[in-house]
Structure formats: C-alpha cells, structure tokens
Amino acid sequence: MKNIWLILLLFNFSLCYPQFAIITDPDGYVNVRSSEKIANNVSDKLNNGFIVYYFEPQGNWANIDYKKGEKELNGYIYKDKIKYITDFKQIPLKNNPDGKVILDNGSVKIEITETKFLKEKHKLQFFKSNSSQLDKIDNLPLFGTDGEVPKREYKSIQIEINKVKVEIPPSALQNLYEPTLLNSKANYDEVNDILYIQSSNSDGAGAYEVIGVIEKKKYKTRIEAFGF
C-alpha cells in the first residue's frame, strides 16, 4: 500500500512540476491575462505553437512565463489551453558514455556532448562592485552558475531526423553552462515535424531550464527559464 501511495505522489508531482508547453486552442490563439479572472485585463495574445513555461494550475488558471524577443513576460491563461512538450513522442536516452548522451528511437538520433570550460577561451566580465562575481561571459548573461566561473559547457549537439542531418549553430549553445546531460529529454511532434530538446541544468545554485526547437529539420530557436 505504501508503494502505491508513493507512486501516486510522484505521479501527481510530475504533473504539477513547472515545465515547457505550447499553446493549443481551437481558436488558434489564447488571451493572456494579468490576473486570475476574466475582466478587462487581457495583456497579450499568444498563437498556437507558442512556447511557454507553465506553472502549477490553481483552479481553472495557470501562471506562465514566456519570452518575446528580449522581453521576459508573465501572465495567466486557462489551464486547458496548453499541451505539455512531454506529451509528444519521446526519444529515449539510449547511452551515456563519459561526457556524452545519446537519445535515439531509430528515426531520430541526438548526440549531446559537453567539455571543460576553459576561461582563457572566453571573455569574463565581473561586477564592478564585486570583482569575484561574474556578470557576463563573452558579453552575454550566463546560465548555470550564481556568479562563479563555470566548470563545464556544452560542446556540441548532433541531430539526425529520418537520415537528414540538422545543422545547429554555435549560438544555440552559447552561455549555457554546467549542463546536466542525464537530464536531457527530447520529444518529437511527428505531425508538424518539430523536435524539442530540453534539459534542467545547474551547478547547485544557478538552476535553469532550456529548450531548443528544430522545425522541419532546421534550427529555429532556444528558450531559457529559471528552474525551481
């Protein structure tokens, strides 16, 4: 009986845990509101397929974080207007040799590798008020540490979908540090030919979530969210 309750607890926790999702609505879009009620409070509109970071629903509403350009935004939507990325076909993790993970289901193969962070190959910028705390690396904000020099970074991601190789630009991996390769997940929307690759990464302090989108076998975008 205890084991059954444990399984139910873990199942419910996985449903409530913040995660990436896409907007999906019969109308083709959803209204984002500034509060958890219907009133004159529509703050934005998101079209179907737009990626959000979806938090635990409360009642009929769920809080979301999302990005438009460089703007980080927040709001509320009906909880039934989304589809979790993890609902799409999963690409299982098949192997994890040192410094690498391989996800493969026969038609989709993904190889993700990491490497040691070499600070001499990067431009480190520290806060003027605290010379021991990093502000930026290579003029970009950093993910994965709480101001400390990273120990590891992504090296490469190689993708093959139905024997077609996908080119991933260096910008897709920039400023993502302390990868946790075993947290790598991939899901494939076969109908629309969209591959989602995501991971929860951290050095213990600078936790973050990241998702990359490959649409019709071409790299489209990368989105980050702060982990919990």
PDB file of C-alpha atoms in Angstrom:
ATOM      1  CA  MET A   1       0.000   0.000   0.000  1.00  0.00           C
ATOM      2  CA  LYS A   2       2.833   2.393   0.854  1.00  0.00           C
ATOM      3  CA  ASN A   3       4.364   1.775  -2.577  1.00  0.00           C
ATOM      4  CA  ILE A   4       1.074   2.630  -4.284  1.00  0.00           C
ATOM      5  CA  TRP A   5       0.824   5.912  -2.396  1.00  0.00           C
ATOM      6  CA  LEU A   6       4.419   6.719  -3.293  1.00  0.00           C
ATOM      7  CA  ILE A   7       3.750   6.112  -6.994  1.00  0.00           C
ATOM      8  CA  LEU A   8       0.640   8.314  -6.869  1.00  0.00           C
ATOM      9  CA  LEU A   9       2.575  11.051  -5.076  1.00  0.00           C
ATOM     10  CA  LEU A  10       5.360  11.007  -7.644  1.00  0.00           C
ATOM     11  CA  PHE A  11       2.830  10.952 -10.488  1.00  0.00           C
ATOM     12  CA  ASN A  12       0.965  13.967  -9.144  1.00  0.00           C
ATOM     13  CA  PHE A  13       4.227  15.811  -8.503  1.00  0.00           C
ATOM     14  CA  SER A  14       5.332  15.279 -12.098  1.00  0.00           C
ATOM     15  CA  LEU A  15       2.069  16.743 -13.346  1.00  0.00           C
ATOM     16  CA  CYS A  16       2.419  19.853 -11.205  1.00  0.00           C
ATOM     17  CA  TYR A  17       6.091  20.489 -11.714  1.00  0.00           C
ATOM     18  CA  PRO A  18       6.789  23.577 -13.864  1.00  0.00           C
ATOM     19  CA  GLN A  19       7.536  22.606 -17.440  1.00  0.00           C
ATOM     20  CA  PHE A  20       7.588  23.828 -21.020  1.00  0.00           C
ATOM     21  CA  ALA A  21       4.359  23.656 -23.003  1.00  0.00           C
ATOM     22  CA  ILE A  22       2.853  25.004 -26.214  1.00  0.00           C
ATOM     23  CA  ILE A  23      -0.328  26.975 -26.695  1.00  0.00           C
ATOM     24  CA  THR A  24      -3.076  24.948 -28.334  1.00  0.00           C
ATOM     25  CA  ASP A  25      -6.591  26.304 -28.728  1.00  0.00           C
ATOM     26  CA  PRO A  26      -9.391  25.688 -31.274  1.00  0.00           C
ATOM     27  CA  ASP A  27      -9.474  29.456 -31.949  1.00  0.00           C
ATOM     28  CA  GLY A  28      -5.791  29.425 -32.915  1.00  0.00           C
ATOM     29  CA  TYR A  29      -4.690  31.681 -30.076  1.00  0.00           C
ATOM     30  CA  VAL A  30      -5.169  32.323 -26.374  1.00  0.00           C
ATOM     31  CA  ASN A  31      -5.555  35.543 -24.409  1.00  0.00           C
ATOM     32  CA  VAL A  32      -3.038  36.174 -21.655  1.00  0.00           C
ATOM     33  CA  ARG A  33      -4.466  37.988 -18.649  1.00  0.00           C
ATOM     34  CA  SER A  34      -2.795  39.988 -15.916  1.00  0.00           C
ATOM     35  CA  SER A  35      -4.750  38.249 -13.148  1.00  0.00           C
ATOM     36  CA  GLU A  36      -6.637  35.039 -12.453  1.00  0.00           C
ATOM     37  CA  LYS A  37     -10.054  36.230 -13.551  1.00  0.00           C
ATOM     38  CA  ILE A  38     -11.999  37.275 -16.619  1.00  0.00           C
ATOM     39  CA  ALA A  39     -12.199  41.042 -16.771  1.00  0.00           C
ATOM     40  CA  ASN A  40     -10.811  43.907 -18.814  1.00  0.00           C
ATOM     41  CA  ASN A  41      -7.335  42.541 -18.133  1.00  0.00           C
ATOM     42  CA  VAL A  42      -6.084  40.999 -21.395  1.00  0.00           C
ATOM     43  CA  SER A  43      -2.364  41.799 -21.541  1.00  0.00           C
ATOM     44  CA  ASP A  44      -1.280  39.765 -24.568  1.00  0.00           C
ATOM     45  CA  LYS A  45      -2.251  37.192 -27.190  1.00  0.00           C
ATOM     46  CA  LEU A  46      -0.268  34.026 -27.946  1.00  0.00           C
ATOM     47  CA  ASN A  47      -0.778  31.973 -31.092  1.00  0.00           C
ATOM     48  CA  ASN A  48      -0.921  28.192 -31.220  1.00  0.00           C
ATOM     49  CA  GLY A  49       2.522  26.616 -31.007  1.00  0.00           C
ATOM     50  CA  PHE A  50       3.989  29.414 -28.893  1.00  0.00           C
ATOM     51  CA  ILE A  51       6.195  28.017 -26.117  1.00  0.00           C
ATOM     52  CA  VAL A  52       5.539  28.974 -22.508  1.00  0.00           C
ATOM     53  CA  TYR A  53       6.910  27.870 -19.144  1.00  0.00           C
ATOM     54  CA  TYR A  54       3.824  26.575 -17.397  1.00  0.00           C
ATOM     55  CA  PHE A  55       3.388  26.520 -13.627  1.00  0.00           C
ATOM     56  CA  GLU A  56       1.026  24.517 -11.457  1.00  0.00           C
ATOM     57  CA  PRO A  57      -2.624  25.361 -12.188  1.00  0.00           C
ATOM     58  CA  GLN A  58      -4.799  26.825  -9.458  1.00  0.00           C
ATOM     59  CA  GLY A  59      -8.428  26.309 -10.229  1.00  0.00           C
ATOM     60  CA  ASN A  60      -9.042  26.981 -13.923  1.00  0.00           C
ATOM     61  CA  TRP A  61      -5.968  29.201 -14.291  1.00  0.00           C
ATOM     62  CA  ALA A  62      -2.253  28.686 -14.634  1.00  0.00           C
ATOM     63  CA  ASN A  63       0.575  31.146 -14.318  1.00  0.00           C
ATOM     64  CA  ILE A  64       3.010  31.253 -17.266  1.00  0.00           C
ATOM     65  CA  ASP A  65       6.373  32.809 -18.043  1.00  0.00           C
ATOM     66  CA  TYR A  66       7.285  33.450 -21.673  1.00  0.00           C
ATOM     67  CA  LYS A  67       9.592  35.478 -23.882  1.00  0.00           C
ATOM     68  CA  LYS A  68       9.004  37.820 -26.788  1.00  0.00           C
ATOM     69  CA  GLY A  69      12.303  38.987 -28.179  1.00  0.00           C
ATOM     70  CA  GLU A  70      14.388  40.096 -25.196  1.00  0.00           C
ATOM     71  CA  LYS A  71      11.326  40.731 -23.021  1.00  0.00           C
ATOM     72  CA  GLU A  72      10.559  38.282 -20.210  1.00  0.00           C
ATOM     73  CA  LEU A  73       6.811  38.304 -19.588  1.00  0.00           C
ATOM     74  CA  ASN A  74       4.298  36.717 -17.257  1.00  0.00           C
ATOM     75  CA  GLY A  75       0.544  36.211 -17.136  1.00  0.00           C
ATOM     76  CA  TYR A  76      -2.391  33.838 -16.684  1.00  0.00           C
ATOM     77  CA  ILE A  77      -4.175  31.545 -19.130  1.00  0.00           C
ATOM     78  CA  TYR A  78      -6.834  28.855 -18.890  1.00  0.00           C
ATOM     79  CA  LYS A  79      -5.143  25.627 -17.875  1.00  0.00           C
ATOM     80  CA  ASP A  80      -6.716  23.649 -20.759  1.00  0.00           C
ATOM     81  CA  LYS A  81      -5.164  25.870 -23.438  1.00  0.00           C
ATOM     82  CA  ILE A  82      -1.776  24.175 -23.456  1.00  0.00           C
ATOM     83  CA  LYS A  83      -0.106  20.913 -24.410  1.00  0.00           C
ATOM     84  CA  TYR A  84       2.967  19.749 -22.498  1.00  0.00           C
ATOM     85  CA  ILE A  85       6.076  19.219 -24.618  1.00  0.00           C
ATOM     86  CA  THR A  86       6.484  15.871 -22.878  1.00  0.00           C
ATOM     87  CA  ASP A  87       3.134  14.750 -24.355  1.00  0.00           C
ATOM     88  CA  PHE A  88       4.787  14.414 -27.765  1.00  0.00           C
ATOM     89  CA  LYS A  89       6.610  11.238 -28.783  1.00  0.00           C
ATOM     90  CA  GLN A  90       9.570  10.656 -26.501  1.00  0.00           C
ATOM     91  CA  ILE A  91      13.060   9.997 -27.855  1.00  0.00           C
ATOM     92  CA  PRO A  92      14.576   7.698 -25.228  1.00  0.00           C
ATOM     93  CA  LEU A  93      18.036   8.093 -23.768  1.00  0.00           C
ATOM     94  CA  LYS A  94      19.959   5.054 -25.036  1.00  0.00           C
ATOM     95  CA  ASN A  95      23.517   5.583 -23.871  1.00  0.00           C
ATOM     96  CA  ASN A  96      25.597   7.910 -21.725  1.00  0.00           C
ATOM     97  CA  PRO A  97      29.346   7.443 -22.196  1.00  0.00           C
ATOM     98  CA  ASP A  98      31.629   9.925 -20.409  1.00  0.00           C
ATOM     99  CA  GLY A  99      30.851  13.491 -21.438  1.00  0.00           C
ATOM    100  CA  LYS A 100      28.076  12.478 -23.807  1.00  0.00           C
ATOM    101  CA  VAL A 101      24.458  11.305 -24.011  1.00  0.00           C
ATOM    102  CA  ILE A 102      22.723   9.672 -26.954  1.00  0.00           C
ATOM    103  CA  LEU A 103      18.958   9.751 -27.472  1.00  0.00           C
ATOM    104  CA  ASP A 104      17.677   7.509 -30.237  1.00  0.00           C
ATOM    105  CA  ASN A 105      14.409   5.923 -31.357  1.00  0.00           C
ATOM    106  CA  GLY A 106      15.550   4.699 -34.761  1.00  0.00           C
ATOM    107  CA  SER A 107      14.274   7.628 -36.824  1.00  0.00           C
ATOM    108  CA  VAL A 108      15.551  10.447 -34.591  1.00  0.00           C
ATOM    109  CA  LYS A 109      19.078  10.402 -33.164  1.00  0.00           C
ATOM    110  CA  ILE A 110      20.570  13.079 -30.923  1.00  0.00           C
ATOM    111  CA  GLU A 111      24.112  13.168 -29.566  1.00  0.00           C
ATOM    112  CA  ILE A 112      24.880  15.814 -26.920  1.00  0.00           C
ATOM    113  CA  THR A 113      28.404  16.382 -25.621  1.00  0.00           C
ATOM    114  CA  GLU A 114      29.972  18.608 -23.003  1.00  0.00           C
ATOM    115  CA  THR A 115      33.514  19.833 -22.419  1.00  0.00           C
ATOM    116  CA  LYS A 116      35.592  21.517 -19.762  1.00  0.00           C
ATOM    117  CA  PHE A 117      35.163  25.280 -19.519  1.00  0.00           C
ATOM    118  CA  LEU A 118      38.459  26.969 -20.344  1.00  0.00           C
ATOM    119  CA  LYS A 119      38.333  30.555 -19.149  1.00  0.00           C
ATOM    120  CA  GLU A 120      41.252  31.586 -21.374  1.00  0.00           C
ATOM    121  CA  LYS A 121      38.975  30.955 -24.364  1.00  0.00           C
ATOM    122  CA  HIS A 122      36.318  33.347 -23.080  1.00  0.00           C
ATOM    123  CA  LYS A 123      35.943  36.966 -22.087  1.00  0.00           C
ATOM    124  CA  LEU A 124      34.975  37.109 -18.408  1.00  0.00           C
ATOM    125  CA  GLN A 125      33.266  40.239 -17.096  1.00  0.00           C
ATOM    126  CA  PHE A 126      32.920  40.731 -13.341  1.00  0.00           C
ATOM    127  CA  PHE A 127      30.683  43.120 -11.415  1.00  0.00           C
ATOM    128  CA  LYS A 128      32.422  46.388 -10.570  1.00  0.00           C
ATOM    129  CA  SER A 129      31.060  46.187  -7.049  1.00  0.00           C
ATOM    130  CA  ASN A 130      32.281  42.586  -6.606  1.00  0.00           C
ATOM    131  CA  SER A 131      35.349  41.547  -8.575  1.00  0.00           C
ATOM    132  CA  SER A 132      34.871  37.879  -7.651  1.00  0.00           C
ATOM    133  CA  GLN A 133      31.353  37.559  -9.072  1.00  0.00           C
ATOM    134  CA  LEU A 134      30.777  37.072 -12.785  1.00  0.00           C
ATOM    135  CA  ASP A 135      28.343  39.358 -14.565  1.00  0.00           C
ATOM    136  CA  LYS A 136      28.742  38.156 -18.160  1.00  0.00           C
ATOM    137  CA  ILE A 137      30.766  35.793 -20.325  1.00  0.00           C
ATOM    138  CA  ASP A 138      31.537  36.847 -23.898  1.00  0.00           C
ATOM    139  CA  ASN A 139      29.219  39.842 -23.387  1.00  0.00           C
ATOM    140  CA  LEU A 140      26.278  37.527 -22.688  1.00  0.00           C
ATOM    141  CA  PRO A 141      24.353  36.759 -19.495  1.00  0.00           C
ATOM    142  CA  LEU A 142      25.281  33.357 -18.095  1.00  0.00           C
ATOM    143  CA  PHE A 143      23.103  30.422 -17.160  1.00  0.00           C
ATOM    144  CA  GLY A 144      24.174  27.682 -14.781  1.00  0.00           C
ATOM    145  CA  THR A 145      26.157  29.442 -12.057  1.00  0.00           C
ATOM    146  CA  ASP A 146      25.420  32.029  -9.411  1.00  0.00           C
ATOM    147  CA  GLY A 147      28.262  34.298 -10.455  1.00  0.00           C
ATOM    148  CA  GLU A 148      31.025  31.710 -10.231  1.00  0.00           C
ATOM    149  CA  VAL A 149      33.325  30.681 -13.073  1.00  0.00           C
ATOM    150  CA  PRO A 150      31.735  27.644 -14.797  1.00  0.00           C
ATOM    151  CA  LYS A 151      33.417  24.261 -14.795  1.00  0.00           C
ATOM    152  CA  ARG A 152      31.660  22.798 -17.850  1.00  0.00           C
ATOM    153  CA  GLU A 153      29.857  23.904 -21.001  1.00  0.00           C
ATOM    154  CA  TYR A 154      28.122  22.319 -23.976  1.00  0.00           C
ATOM    155  CA  LYS A 155      30.447  21.244 -26.767  1.00  0.00           C
ATOM    156  CA  SER A 156      28.053  20.120 -29.482  1.00  0.00           C
ATOM    157  CA  ILE A 157      24.646  18.747 -30.388  1.00  0.00           C
ATOM    158  CA  GLN A 158      24.395  16.477 -33.409  1.00  0.00           C
ATOM    159  CA  ILE A 159      20.938  15.658 -34.740  1.00  0.00           C
ATOM    160  CA  GLU A 160      19.693  13.334 -37.442  1.00  0.00           C
ATOM    161  CA  ILE A 161      15.991  13.083 -38.325  1.00  0.00           C
ATOM    162  CA  ASN A 162      14.995  10.391 -40.803  1.00  0.00           C
ATOM    163  CA  LYS A 163      18.611  10.281 -42.022  1.00  0.00           C
ATOM    164  CA  VAL A 164      18.701  14.059 -42.574  1.00  0.00           C
ATOM    165  CA  LYS A 165      21.415  15.834 -40.580  1.00  0.00           C
ATOM    166  CA  VAL A 166      20.387  19.060 -38.853  1.00  0.00           C
ATOM    167  CA  GLU A 167      22.869  21.904 -38.557  1.00  0.00           C
ATOM    168  CA  ILE A 168      22.964  23.507 -35.105  1.00  0.00           C
ATOM    169  CA  PRO A 169      24.559  26.997 -34.979  1.00  0.00           C
ATOM    170  CA  PRO A 170      27.063  27.851 -32.211  1.00  0.00           C
ATOM    171  CA  SER A 171      24.604  30.444 -30.854  1.00  0.00           C
ATOM    172  CA  ALA A 172      22.278  27.608 -29.795  1.00  0.00           C
ATOM    173  CA  LEU A 173      24.801  26.542 -27.156  1.00  0.00           C
ATOM    174  CA  GLN A 174      26.333  29.871 -26.134  1.00  0.00           C
ATOM    175  CA  ASN A 175      26.206  30.939 -22.457  1.00  0.00           C
ATOM    176  CA  LEU A 176      24.661  27.626 -21.290  1.00  0.00           C
ATOM    177  CA  TYR A 177      26.918  26.315 -18.526  1.00  0.00           C
ATOM    178  CA  GLU A 178      27.039  23.373 -16.122  1.00  0.00           C
ATOM    179  CA  PRO A 179      24.952  21.071 -18.343  1.00  0.00           C
ATOM    180  CA  THR A 180      23.430  18.029 -16.649  1.00  0.00           C
ATOM    181  CA  LEU A 181      23.459  15.681 -19.602  1.00  0.00           C
ATOM    182  CA  LEU A 182      21.445  12.933 -17.927  1.00  0.00           C
ATOM    183  CA  ASN A 183      18.569  15.410 -17.618  1.00  0.00           C
ATOM    184  CA  SER A 184      18.417  15.743 -21.410  1.00  0.00           C
ATOM    185  CA  LYS A 185      14.995  14.975 -22.882  1.00  0.00           C
ATOM    186  CA  ALA A 186      13.674  15.041 -26.424  1.00  0.00           C
ATOM    187  CA  ASN A 187      10.152  14.880 -27.826  1.00  0.00           C
ATOM    188  CA  TYR A 188       9.067  14.802 -31.442  1.00  0.00           C
ATOM    189  CA  ASP A 189       5.877  16.244 -32.880  1.00  0.00           C
ATOM    190  CA  GLU A 190       5.608  13.927 -35.884  1.00  0.00           C
ATOM    191  CA  VAL A 191       2.582  15.672 -37.402  1.00  0.00           C
ATOM    192  CA  ASN A 192       4.297  19.064 -37.665  1.00  0.00           C
ATOM    193  CA  ASP A 193       7.893  17.771 -37.887  1.00  0.00           C
ATOM    194  CA  ILE A 194       9.060  19.651 -34.781  1.00  0.00           C
ATOM    195  CA  LEU A 195      11.755  18.296 -32.468  1.00  0.00           C
ATOM    196  CA  TYR A 196      12.032  19.669 -28.936  1.00  0.00           C
ATOM    197  CA  ILE A 197      15.214  19.122 -26.905  1.00  0.00           C
ATOM    198  CA  GLN A 198      15.279  20.244 -23.291  1.00  0.00           C
ATOM    199  CA  SER A 199      17.257  19.911 -20.101  1.00  0.00           C
ATOM    200  CA  SER A 200      17.374  21.008 -16.467  1.00  0.00           C
ATOM    201  CA  ASN A 201      20.893  22.242 -15.713  1.00  0.00           C
ATOM    202  CA  SER A 202      22.678  23.563 -12.656  1.00  0.00           C
ATOM    203  CA  ASP A 203      25.851  23.698 -10.581  1.00  0.00           C
ATOM    204  CA  GLY A 204      23.630  23.609  -7.500  1.00  0.00           C
ATOM    205  CA  ALA A 205      22.868  27.330  -7.422  1.00  0.00           C
ATOM    206  CA  GLY A 206      22.227  28.725 -10.890  1.00  0.00           C
ATOM    207  CA  ALA A 207      19.479  26.296 -11.887  1.00  0.00           C
ATOM    208  CA  TYR A 208      17.819  26.828 -15.250  1.00  0.00           C
ATOM    209  CA  GLU A 209      15.674  25.063 -17.822  1.00  0.00           C
ATOM    210  CA  VAL A 210      16.377  25.265 -21.538  1.00  0.00           C
ATOM    211  CA  ILE A 211      14.572  24.063 -24.632  1.00  0.00           C
ATOM    212  CA  GLY A 212      15.701  24.055 -28.254  1.00  0.00           C
ATOM    213  CA  VAL A 213      13.309  23.842 -31.189  1.00  0.00           C
ATOM    214  CA  ILE A 214      14.092  22.214 -34.535  1.00  0.00           C
ATOM    215  CA  GLU A 215      11.266  22.740 -37.018  1.00  0.00           C
ATOM    216  CA  LYS A 216      11.150  20.915 -40.346  1.00  0.00           C
ATOM    217  CA  LYS A 217      14.756  19.836 -39.778  1.00  0.00           C
ATOM    218  CA  LYS A 218      16.059  23.368 -39.260  1.00  0.00           C
ATOM    219  CA  TYR A 219      17.101  25.000 -36.014  1.00  0.00           C
ATOM    220  CA  LYS A 220      14.501  27.603 -35.039  1.00  0.00           C
ATOM    221  CA  THR A 221      15.078  28.943 -31.530  1.00  0.00           C
ATOM    222  CA  ARG A 222      16.202  28.410 -27.942  1.00  0.00           C
ATOM    223  CA  ILE A 223      14.327  29.438 -24.823  1.00  0.00           C
ATOM    224  CA  GLU A 224      15.553  29.546 -21.233  1.00  0.00           C
ATOM    225  CA  ALA A 225      13.656  29.626 -17.956  1.00  0.00           C
ATOM    226  CA  PHE A 226      14.855  29.710 -14.387  1.00  0.00           C
ATOM    227  CA  GLY A 227      14.497  26.368 -12.615  1.00  0.00           C
ATOM    228  CA  PHE A 228      12.992  25.593  -9.230  1.00  0.00           C
TER     229      PHE A 228
END
